[in-house]
Short mmCIF file of C-alpha atoms in Angstrom, two decimals:
data_model
loop_
_atom_site.label_atom_id
_atom_site.label_comp_id
_atom_site.label_asym_id
_atom_site.label_seq_id
_atom_site.Cartn_x
_atom_site.Cartn_y
_atom_site.Cartn_z
CA MET A 1 114.35 36.45 -18.27
CA ALA A 2 110.64 37.13 -17.96
CA GLY A 3 110.80 35.87 -14.35
CA VAL A 4 113.51 38.39 -13.48
CA VAL A 5 111.54 41.26 -15.01
CA GLY A 6 108.40 40.09 -13.21
CA ALA A 7 110.20 39.82 -9.86
CA ALA A 8 111.74 43.25 -10.30
CA SER A 9 108.37 44.82 -11.12
CA VAL A 10 106.86 43.27 -8.00
CA ALA A 11 109.79 44.26 -5.76
CA TRP A 12 110.16 47.84 -7.01
CA PRO A 13 107.20 49.33 -5.06
CA PHE A 14 108.65 47.92 -1.84
CA ILE A 15 112.14 49.24 -2.60
CA ASP A 16 110.83 52.63 -3.73
CA GLN A 17 108.79 53.18 -0.58
CA MET A 18 112.04 53.08 1.44
CA GLN A 19 113.24 56.30 -0.23
CA PRO A 20 112.84 59.43 1.92
CA ASP A 21 109.77 61.48 1.09
CA ALA A 22 109.93 65.09 -0.08
CA SER A 23 109.44 66.56 3.41
CA THR A 24 112.42 64.58 4.71
CA LEU A 25 114.60 65.68 1.80
CA ALA A 26 113.58 69.28 2.42
CA LEU A 27 115.00 69.02 5.95
CA ALA A 28 118.38 67.85 4.63
CA GLN A 29 119.43 71.47 4.12
CA VAL A 30 118.24 74.80 5.40
CA GLU A 31 119.31 78.23 4.18
CA VAL A 32 119.31 81.07 6.67
CA ASP A 33 119.59 84.80 6.02
CA VAL A 34 121.80 86.19 8.78
CA SER A 35 121.93 89.79 7.50
CA SER A 36 119.92 91.08 10.48
CA LEU A 37 122.30 89.65 13.11
CA GLN A 38 124.54 92.13 14.90
CA LYS A 39 127.72 91.09 16.74
CA GLY A 40 126.82 89.37 19.99
CA ALA A 41 123.44 88.16 18.69
CA SER A 42 122.21 84.74 17.65
CA LEU A 43 119.26 82.97 16.14
CA THR A 44 118.13 79.39 16.28
CA VAL A 45 116.76 77.41 13.34
CA LYS A 46 115.48 73.87 13.09
CA TRP A 47 117.50 71.41 11.02
CA ARG A 48 116.79 67.68 10.93
CA GLY A 49 114.54 68.13 13.95
CA LYS A 50 117.31 69.71 16.04
CA PRO A 51 117.96 73.30 17.05
CA VAL A 52 120.96 74.86 15.35
CA VAL A 53 122.21 78.12 16.78
CA ILE A 54 123.89 80.65 14.50
CA ARG A 55 125.80 83.13 16.62
CA TYR A 56 127.65 86.20 15.41
CA ARG A 57 130.19 86.29 18.19
CA SER A 58 131.39 89.55 19.67
CA ASP A 59 135.05 90.57 19.65
CA LYS A 60 135.19 89.72 23.38
CA GLU A 61 133.81 86.22 22.74
CA LEU A 62 136.39 85.66 20.01
CA GLU A 63 139.24 86.81 22.25
CA GLU A 64 138.05 84.58 25.10
CA GLY A 65 137.71 81.59 22.78
CA LYS A 66 141.17 82.02 21.30
CA ALA A 67 142.76 82.42 24.77
CA VAL A 68 141.67 78.95 25.93
CA LYS A 69 144.50 76.40 25.94
CA LEU A 70 143.69 72.94 24.58
CA SER A 71 144.97 71.45 27.84
CA GLU A 72 142.10 73.24 29.66
CA LEU A 73 139.44 71.55 27.55
CA LYS A 74 137.51 68.51 28.68
CA ASP A 75 137.12 67.40 25.05
CA PRO A 76 140.15 68.25 22.87
CA ILE A 77 138.40 67.29 19.58
CA ALA A 78 136.70 69.99 17.45
CA ARG A 79 133.59 67.89 16.60
CA ASN A 80 133.28 69.92 13.40
CA ALA A 81 131.77 67.95 10.50
CA ASN A 82 133.58 70.32 8.10
CA LEU A 83 137.01 69.13 9.32
CA PRO A 84 138.82 65.82 9.81
CA SER A 85 137.43 63.89 12.79
CA ASP A 86 140.64 64.33 14.80
CA ALA A 87 140.94 68.11 14.38
CA PRO A 88 141.81 69.81 17.68
CA ALA A 89 139.17 71.95 19.42
CA THR A 90 140.83 75.31 18.84
CA ASP A 91 138.46 78.25 18.58
CA ALA A 92 139.18 78.52 14.84
CA ASN A 93 138.40 74.81 14.32
CA ARG A 94 134.91 75.34 15.74
CA THR A 95 134.11 77.61 12.77
CA VAL A 96 134.98 77.79 9.07
CA PRO A 97 137.90 79.78 7.57
CA LYS A 98 137.37 83.50 7.05
CA LYS A 99 134.14 83.38 9.08
CA GLU A 100 135.59 82.82 12.56
CA ALA A 101 133.14 85.25 14.17
CA TRP A 102 130.25 83.01 13.12
CA LEU A 103 129.50 79.92 15.21
CA VAL A 104 127.02 77.45 13.68
CA MET A 105 126.33 74.64 16.12
CA VAL A 106 123.77 71.96 17.00
CA GLU A 107 122.44 73.36 20.26
CA VAL A 108 122.03 70.06 22.09
CA CYS A 109 123.85 69.12 25.29
CA THR A 110 126.05 66.10 24.72
CA HIS A 111 125.20 64.64 28.13
CA LEU A 112 121.52 63.70 27.78
CA GLY A 113 120.32 65.72 24.78
CA CYS A 114 118.84 68.68 26.65
CA ILE A 115 118.72 72.17 25.13
CA PRO A 116 121.23 74.44 26.92
CA LEU A 117 120.59 78.11 27.59
CA GLY A 118 122.72 80.53 25.57
CA GLU A 119 124.89 83.31 27.01
CA GLN A 120 124.80 81.62 30.40
CA GLY A 121 127.12 79.92 32.83
CA GLU A 122 130.60 80.42 34.10
CA PHE A 123 132.16 80.66 30.62
CA GLY A 124 129.57 82.96 29.00
CA GLY A 125 128.56 80.38 26.40
CA TRP A 126 125.87 77.79 27.08
CA PHE A 127 124.61 76.30 30.32
CA CYS A 128 122.50 73.16 30.59
CA PRO A 129 120.40 73.55 33.75
CA CYS A 130 119.36 69.89 33.74
CA HIS A 131 122.71 68.56 35.01
CA GLY A 132 125.01 71.57 35.08
CA SER A 133 127.09 71.18 31.92
CA GLN A 134 128.79 74.43 30.92
CA TYR A 135 130.11 75.30 27.47
CA ASP A 136 132.25 78.24 26.43
CA THR A 137 131.64 80.80 23.67
CA ALA A 138 132.84 78.26 21.07
CA GLY A 139 130.46 75.53 22.34
CA ARG A 140 133.25 73.51 23.94
CA ILE A 141 132.44 71.59 27.12
CA ARG A 142 134.29 73.10 30.04
CA LYS A 143 132.54 71.79 33.14
CA GLY A 144 129.90 69.26 34.12
CA PRO A 145 128.94 65.75 33.00
CA ALA A 146 128.72 66.33 29.23
CA PRO A 147 131.48 64.27 27.56
CA GLU A 148 131.90 66.17 24.27
CA ASN A 149 131.78 69.58 22.68
CA MET A 150 128.52 70.44 20.97
CA ALA A 151 128.53 69.33 17.34
CA ILE A 152 129.24 71.60 14.40
CA PRO A 153 127.16 70.48 11.39
CA VAL A 154 128.22 70.66 7.77
CA TYR A 155 127.57 74.23 6.68
CA GLU A 156 128.79 76.91 4.32
CA PHE A 157 128.23 80.56 3.59
CA THR A 158 126.68 80.76 0.13
CA SER A 159 127.01 84.56 0.29
CA ASP A 160 128.08 87.10 2.90
CA THR A 161 124.62 86.93 4.47
CA VAL A 162 123.31 83.40 3.79
CA VAL A 163 124.33 80.24 5.60
CA ARG A 164 123.40 76.80 4.24
CA VAL A 165 123.27 74.11 6.94
CA GLY A 166 123.38 70.51 5.77
#
């Protein structure tokens, strides 16, 4: 019994050092006040070392997103961590219920990890100038070499004006 206690006391510092430090845990979630955003505007925050865009989509962007048929999409999967992994990439499935005007998305091209330019390209969403991938106003890949829609992280509105990512 004493040997087990001794071994555990020796091993614990090694096991404990594998736990994430406080700065890593702090990056696990980020809360963002979006009260200053007007329709058609966006802001980008850093979460887990990646840019996350929060866009308050205009009525036109919403209409365009809803009008796209799933058969027109290169990637028919929503890629929304808030939904089942096989959820279809409808405009509504790229957001959360009752907050469809708000798009919260990891702003990284799914081709080679570049950062696409917002409000650009043929579909008015995001354009990656590195290799020409074009995303629509819901962050769905429409043209170019990118294989998937941009990812939607786990997020929730904790109030009407605060979004918690992570």
